[in-house]
XYZ file of C-alpha atoms in Angstrom:
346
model
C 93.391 129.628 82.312
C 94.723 126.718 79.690
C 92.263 124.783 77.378
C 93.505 121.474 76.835
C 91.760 119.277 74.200
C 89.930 116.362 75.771
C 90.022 112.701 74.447
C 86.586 113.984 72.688
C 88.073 116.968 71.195
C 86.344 119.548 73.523
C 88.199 122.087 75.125
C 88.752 121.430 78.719
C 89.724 124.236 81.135
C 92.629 124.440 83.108
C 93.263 126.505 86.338
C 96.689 126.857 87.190
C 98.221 128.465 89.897
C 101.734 129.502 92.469
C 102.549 129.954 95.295
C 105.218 129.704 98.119
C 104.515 127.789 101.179
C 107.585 125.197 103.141
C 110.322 127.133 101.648
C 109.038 125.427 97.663
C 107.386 126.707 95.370
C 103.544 124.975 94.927
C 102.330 124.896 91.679
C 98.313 123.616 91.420
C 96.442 122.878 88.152
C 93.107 121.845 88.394
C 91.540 120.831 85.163
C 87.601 120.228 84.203
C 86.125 123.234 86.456
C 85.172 126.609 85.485
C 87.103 129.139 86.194
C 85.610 130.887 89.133
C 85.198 127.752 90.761
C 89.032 126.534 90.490
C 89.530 130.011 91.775
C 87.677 129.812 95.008
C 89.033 125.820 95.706
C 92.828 126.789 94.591
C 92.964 129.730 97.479
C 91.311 127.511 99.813
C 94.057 125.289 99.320
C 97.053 127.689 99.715
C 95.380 128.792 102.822
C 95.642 125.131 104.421
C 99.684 125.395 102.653
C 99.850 128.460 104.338
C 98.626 127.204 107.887
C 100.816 124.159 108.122
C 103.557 125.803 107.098
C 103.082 128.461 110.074
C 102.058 125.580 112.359
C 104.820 122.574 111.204
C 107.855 125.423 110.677
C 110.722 123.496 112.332
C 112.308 126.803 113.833
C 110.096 129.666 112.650
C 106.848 128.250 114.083
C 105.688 129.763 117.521
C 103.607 126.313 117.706
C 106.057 123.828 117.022
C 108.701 125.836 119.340
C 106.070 125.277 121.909
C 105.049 121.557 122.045
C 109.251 120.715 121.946
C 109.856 123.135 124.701
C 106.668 121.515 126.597
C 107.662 117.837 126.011
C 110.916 118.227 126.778
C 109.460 119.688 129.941
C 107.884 115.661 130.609
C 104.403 116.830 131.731
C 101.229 116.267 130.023
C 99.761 119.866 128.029
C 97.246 120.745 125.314
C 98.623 120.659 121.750
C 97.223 122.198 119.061
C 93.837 120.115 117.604
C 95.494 120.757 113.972
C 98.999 118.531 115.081
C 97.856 115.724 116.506
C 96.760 113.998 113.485
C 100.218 114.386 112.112
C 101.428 113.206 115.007
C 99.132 109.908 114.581
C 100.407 109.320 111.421
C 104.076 109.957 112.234
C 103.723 107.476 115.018
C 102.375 104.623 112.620
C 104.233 105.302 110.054
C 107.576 105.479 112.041
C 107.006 102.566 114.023
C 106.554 100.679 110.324
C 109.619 101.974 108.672
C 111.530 100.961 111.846
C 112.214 104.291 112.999
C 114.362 105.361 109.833
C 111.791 107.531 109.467
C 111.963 109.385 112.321
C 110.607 113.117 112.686
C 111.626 113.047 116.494
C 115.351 113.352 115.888
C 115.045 117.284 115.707
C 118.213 117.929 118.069
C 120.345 115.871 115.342
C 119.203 118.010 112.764
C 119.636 121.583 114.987
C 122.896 120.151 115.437
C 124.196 119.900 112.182
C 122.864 123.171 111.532
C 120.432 122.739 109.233
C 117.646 124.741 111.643
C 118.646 127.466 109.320
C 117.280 129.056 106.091
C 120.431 128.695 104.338
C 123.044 125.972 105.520
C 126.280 127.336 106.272
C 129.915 125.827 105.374
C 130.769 124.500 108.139
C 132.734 121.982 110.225
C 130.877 118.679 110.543
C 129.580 118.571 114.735
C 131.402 116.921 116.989
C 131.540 112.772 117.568
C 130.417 113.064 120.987
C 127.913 115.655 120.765
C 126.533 113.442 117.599
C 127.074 109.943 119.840
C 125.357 111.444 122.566
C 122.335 112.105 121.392
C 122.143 108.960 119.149
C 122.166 107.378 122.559
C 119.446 109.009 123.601
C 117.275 107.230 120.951
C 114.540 109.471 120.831
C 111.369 108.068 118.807
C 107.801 108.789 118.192
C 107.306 106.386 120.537
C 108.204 108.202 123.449
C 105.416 110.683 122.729
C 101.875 109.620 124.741
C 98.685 110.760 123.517
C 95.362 111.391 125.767
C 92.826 113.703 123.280
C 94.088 117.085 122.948
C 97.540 116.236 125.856
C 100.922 115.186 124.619
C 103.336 114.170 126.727
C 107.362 112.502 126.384
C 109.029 110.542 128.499
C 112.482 111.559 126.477
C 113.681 114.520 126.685
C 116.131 114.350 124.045
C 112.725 114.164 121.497
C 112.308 117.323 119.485
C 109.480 117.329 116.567
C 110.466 117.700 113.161
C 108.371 117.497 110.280
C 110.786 118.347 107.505
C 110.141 114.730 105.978
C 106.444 114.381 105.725
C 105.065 117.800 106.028
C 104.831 118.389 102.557
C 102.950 115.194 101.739
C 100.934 115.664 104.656
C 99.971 119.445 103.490
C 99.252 117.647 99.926
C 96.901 115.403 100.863
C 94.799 117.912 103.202
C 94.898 120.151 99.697
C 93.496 117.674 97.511
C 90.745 116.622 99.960
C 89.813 120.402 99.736
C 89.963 119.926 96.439
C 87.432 116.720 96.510
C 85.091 118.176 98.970
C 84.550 121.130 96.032
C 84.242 118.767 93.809
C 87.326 118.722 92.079
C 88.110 115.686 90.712
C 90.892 116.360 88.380
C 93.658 117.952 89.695
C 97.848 118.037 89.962
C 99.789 119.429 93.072
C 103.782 119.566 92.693
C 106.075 120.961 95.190
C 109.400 120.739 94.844
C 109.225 118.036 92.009
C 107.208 116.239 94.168
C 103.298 115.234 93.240
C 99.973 114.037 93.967
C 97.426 113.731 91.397
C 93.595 113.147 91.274
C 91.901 111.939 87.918
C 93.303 112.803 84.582
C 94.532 115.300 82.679
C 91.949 115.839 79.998
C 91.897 112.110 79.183
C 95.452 111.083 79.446
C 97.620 110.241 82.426
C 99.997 112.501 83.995
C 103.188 112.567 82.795
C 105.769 112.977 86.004
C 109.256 113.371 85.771
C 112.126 111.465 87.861
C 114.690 113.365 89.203
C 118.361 111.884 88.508
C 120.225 111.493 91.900
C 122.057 114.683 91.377
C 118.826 116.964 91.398
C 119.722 118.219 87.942
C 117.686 116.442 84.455
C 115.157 113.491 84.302
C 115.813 109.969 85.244
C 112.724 108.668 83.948
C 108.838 109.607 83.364
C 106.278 108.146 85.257
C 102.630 107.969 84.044
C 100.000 108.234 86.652
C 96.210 108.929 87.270
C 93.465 108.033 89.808
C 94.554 108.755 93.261
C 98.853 108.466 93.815
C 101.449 110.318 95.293
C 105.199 110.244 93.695
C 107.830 111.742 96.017
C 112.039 111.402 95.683
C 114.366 112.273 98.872
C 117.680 113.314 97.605
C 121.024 114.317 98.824
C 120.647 117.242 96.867
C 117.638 118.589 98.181
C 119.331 120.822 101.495
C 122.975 120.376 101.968
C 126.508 122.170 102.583
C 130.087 121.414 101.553
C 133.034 121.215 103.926
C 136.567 121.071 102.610
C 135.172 119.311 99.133
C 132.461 116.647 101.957
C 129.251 117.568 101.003
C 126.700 117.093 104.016
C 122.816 116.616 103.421
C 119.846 116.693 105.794
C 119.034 113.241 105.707
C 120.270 112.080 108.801
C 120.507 107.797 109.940
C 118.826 107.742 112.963
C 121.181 105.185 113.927
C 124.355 106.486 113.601
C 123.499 110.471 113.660
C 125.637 111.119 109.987
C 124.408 111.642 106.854
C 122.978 108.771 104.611
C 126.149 107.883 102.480
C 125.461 104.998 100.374
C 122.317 106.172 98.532
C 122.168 109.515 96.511
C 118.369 109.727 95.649
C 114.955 107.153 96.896
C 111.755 107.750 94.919
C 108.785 105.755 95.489
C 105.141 105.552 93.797
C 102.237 105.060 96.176
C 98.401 104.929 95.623
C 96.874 107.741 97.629
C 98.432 109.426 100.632
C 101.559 112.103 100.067
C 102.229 112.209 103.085
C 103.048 108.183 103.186
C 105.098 108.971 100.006
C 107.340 111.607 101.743
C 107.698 109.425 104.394
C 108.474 106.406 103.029
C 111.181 107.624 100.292
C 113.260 108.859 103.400
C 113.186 105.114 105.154
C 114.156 103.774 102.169
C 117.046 105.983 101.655
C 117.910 105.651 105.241
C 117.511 101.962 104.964
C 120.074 101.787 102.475
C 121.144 98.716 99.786
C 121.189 96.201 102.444
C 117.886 96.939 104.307
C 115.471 98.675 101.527
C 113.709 96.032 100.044
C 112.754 95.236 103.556
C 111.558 98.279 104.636
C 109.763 99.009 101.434
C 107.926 95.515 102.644
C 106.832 96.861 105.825
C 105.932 99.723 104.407
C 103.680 98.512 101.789
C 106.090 100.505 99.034
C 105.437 98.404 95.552
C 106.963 100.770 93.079
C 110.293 102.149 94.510
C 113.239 103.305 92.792
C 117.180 103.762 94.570
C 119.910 105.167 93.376
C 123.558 104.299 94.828
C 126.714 106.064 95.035
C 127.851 104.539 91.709
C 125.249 105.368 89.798
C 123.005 102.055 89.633
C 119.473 102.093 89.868
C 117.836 99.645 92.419
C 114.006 99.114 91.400
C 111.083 96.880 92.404
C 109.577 94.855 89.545
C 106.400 96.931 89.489
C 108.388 100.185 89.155
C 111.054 98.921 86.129
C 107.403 98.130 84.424
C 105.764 101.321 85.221
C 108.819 103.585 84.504
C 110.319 104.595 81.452
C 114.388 105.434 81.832
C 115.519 107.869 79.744
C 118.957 106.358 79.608
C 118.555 103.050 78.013
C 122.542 101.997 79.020
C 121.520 102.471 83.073
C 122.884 100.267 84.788
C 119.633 98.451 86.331
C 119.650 96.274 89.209
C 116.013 94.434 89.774
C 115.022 93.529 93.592
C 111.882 91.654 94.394
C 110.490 92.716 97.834
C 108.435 90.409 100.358
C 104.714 89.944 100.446
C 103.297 92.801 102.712
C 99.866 93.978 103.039
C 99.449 98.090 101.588
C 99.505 100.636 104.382
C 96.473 102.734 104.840
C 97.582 106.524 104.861
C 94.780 107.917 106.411
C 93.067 111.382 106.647
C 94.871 113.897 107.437
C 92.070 115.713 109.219
């Protein structure tokens, strides 16, 4: 356990702890609680990790292979109670982003190969294998809800979490975390974070990615209740014959994103809106993303393109601070739209 030294000059306790849950590492610092206490809240938090990841597994889960196999099937069945929310959430949030957030294109993704530990080198899929099942334009929307039953219409849907889990595992951790009443805290999983309160007195100081995964971009400072999350090219890829191919996947046309290397976005609250969002906005690319930030509710948002220039909001170039003063910066006012509510994950 850390001490850091309060804005009083008291030592303040710090818990910190590891461990490996959605293929990331999930480091948790809770700060202001005695030790046993961060103990018992910090492994009742990898146990929800833990969970979710068994439950949301894209092609290790027993669960998720279930409820595809079933809706694909078209007739109504019982889900599992833990899901559903998720699958609330999805819904709204999909429907929002226009469907460039879309967790229902899991055949595209099995199809590229990237229902796999470790992507392979490999030739790209075929055009009419891809075209087909863009066709099929299969959406959150096709799933029905009626209590515990789920049901599709679509059987080209297949559920894939890959792009909100996380967030959506975050959030359920830090309202353990509040419900022992934690109220300073830090999760971070794969550069990704949502914070509670402060630490000791001061802010938390978040690092940016740059688009290629490697060094800082820029440090954010945040407290309260927020959520920071970047989607990157980098993140799960493979290279064929010197084309690299990443796991972010336009609904629309069934290829990888091109013109954007890296979306991060700043949101008060919900993770799992975070996740979310940074993957419509990189989707939505430099001629839709100001939009779709809109609809989303995204103030602070941060793109960067093939060339290198940054595309921010106003609110994020005044909240960030670029470690590269010579960036090239390109400033992009969004349109009025009312915040979206993320919602309990419970």
């Amino acid at each position: 356990m850390l001490l850091l030294a309060g804005c009083r000059g008291a030592d303040t306790p710090a818990y910190n702890t590891q461990f490996i849950a959605f293929d990331s590492a999930v480091d948790l610092s809770i700060v202001g609680e005695l030790r046993e206490q961060a103990e018992l809240a910090a492994e009742e938090v990898e146990h929800d990790f833990r969970f979710l990841d068994q439950t949301l597994h894209a092609w290790e889960s027993e669960p998720m292979a279930r409820v595809n196999r079933l809706l694909a099937e078209g007739e109504p069945f019982a889900a599992p109670p833990s899901m559903l929310p998720l699958i609330r959430q999805s819904q709204v949030l999909a429907l929002r982003s226009d469907n460039l957030f879309n967790p229902a294109i899991g055949h595209l993704w099995e199809l590229w190969g990237f229902h796999t530990d470790q992507p392979e080198c490999r030739p790209p899929p075929e055009a009419e294998a891809i075209r087909a099942l863009v066709q099929s334009a299969p959406t959150m929307a096709d799933i029905y809800q009626d209590g515990l039953l789920l049901q599709s219409d679509n059987p080209a849907v297949k559920l894939d979490f890959r792009f909100i889990a996380t967030g959506y595992a975050m959030d359920l951790g830090i309202e353990t975390l509040r419900a022992r009443g934690v109220g300073n805290a830090v999760i971070t999983v794969g550069g990704n974070v949502r914070v509670i309160g402060e630490r000791a007195g001061r802010p938390w100081r978040i690092p940016v990615r740059r688009a290629s995964g490697a060094g800082v971009l820029g440090m954010l400072k945040v407290s309260g209740d927020s959520s920071v999350f970047t989607r990157g090219a980098y993140q799960r890829n493979f290279i064929y014959q010197g084309q690299t191919y990443h796991d972010v996947i336009d609904p629309r046309t069934g290829y990888p994103v091109q013109e954007i290397h890296s979306a991060t976005v700043l949101v008060d609250g919900s993770a799992a809106v975070a996740d979310a969002a940074a993957t419509a906005l990189m989707v939505a690319g430099l001629s839709r993303w100001t939009e779709v930030a809109g609809r989303l509710g995204i103030r602070h948002a941060l793109l960067v393109d093939d060339a290198g220039t940054i595309h921010m909001t106003p609110a994020m170039a005044e909240r960030i601070a670029l470690l590269d003063d010579e960036a090239d910066v390109a400033i992009a006012p969004l349109p009025a739209e009312e915040p979206l509510q993320g919602g309990s994950p419970r």
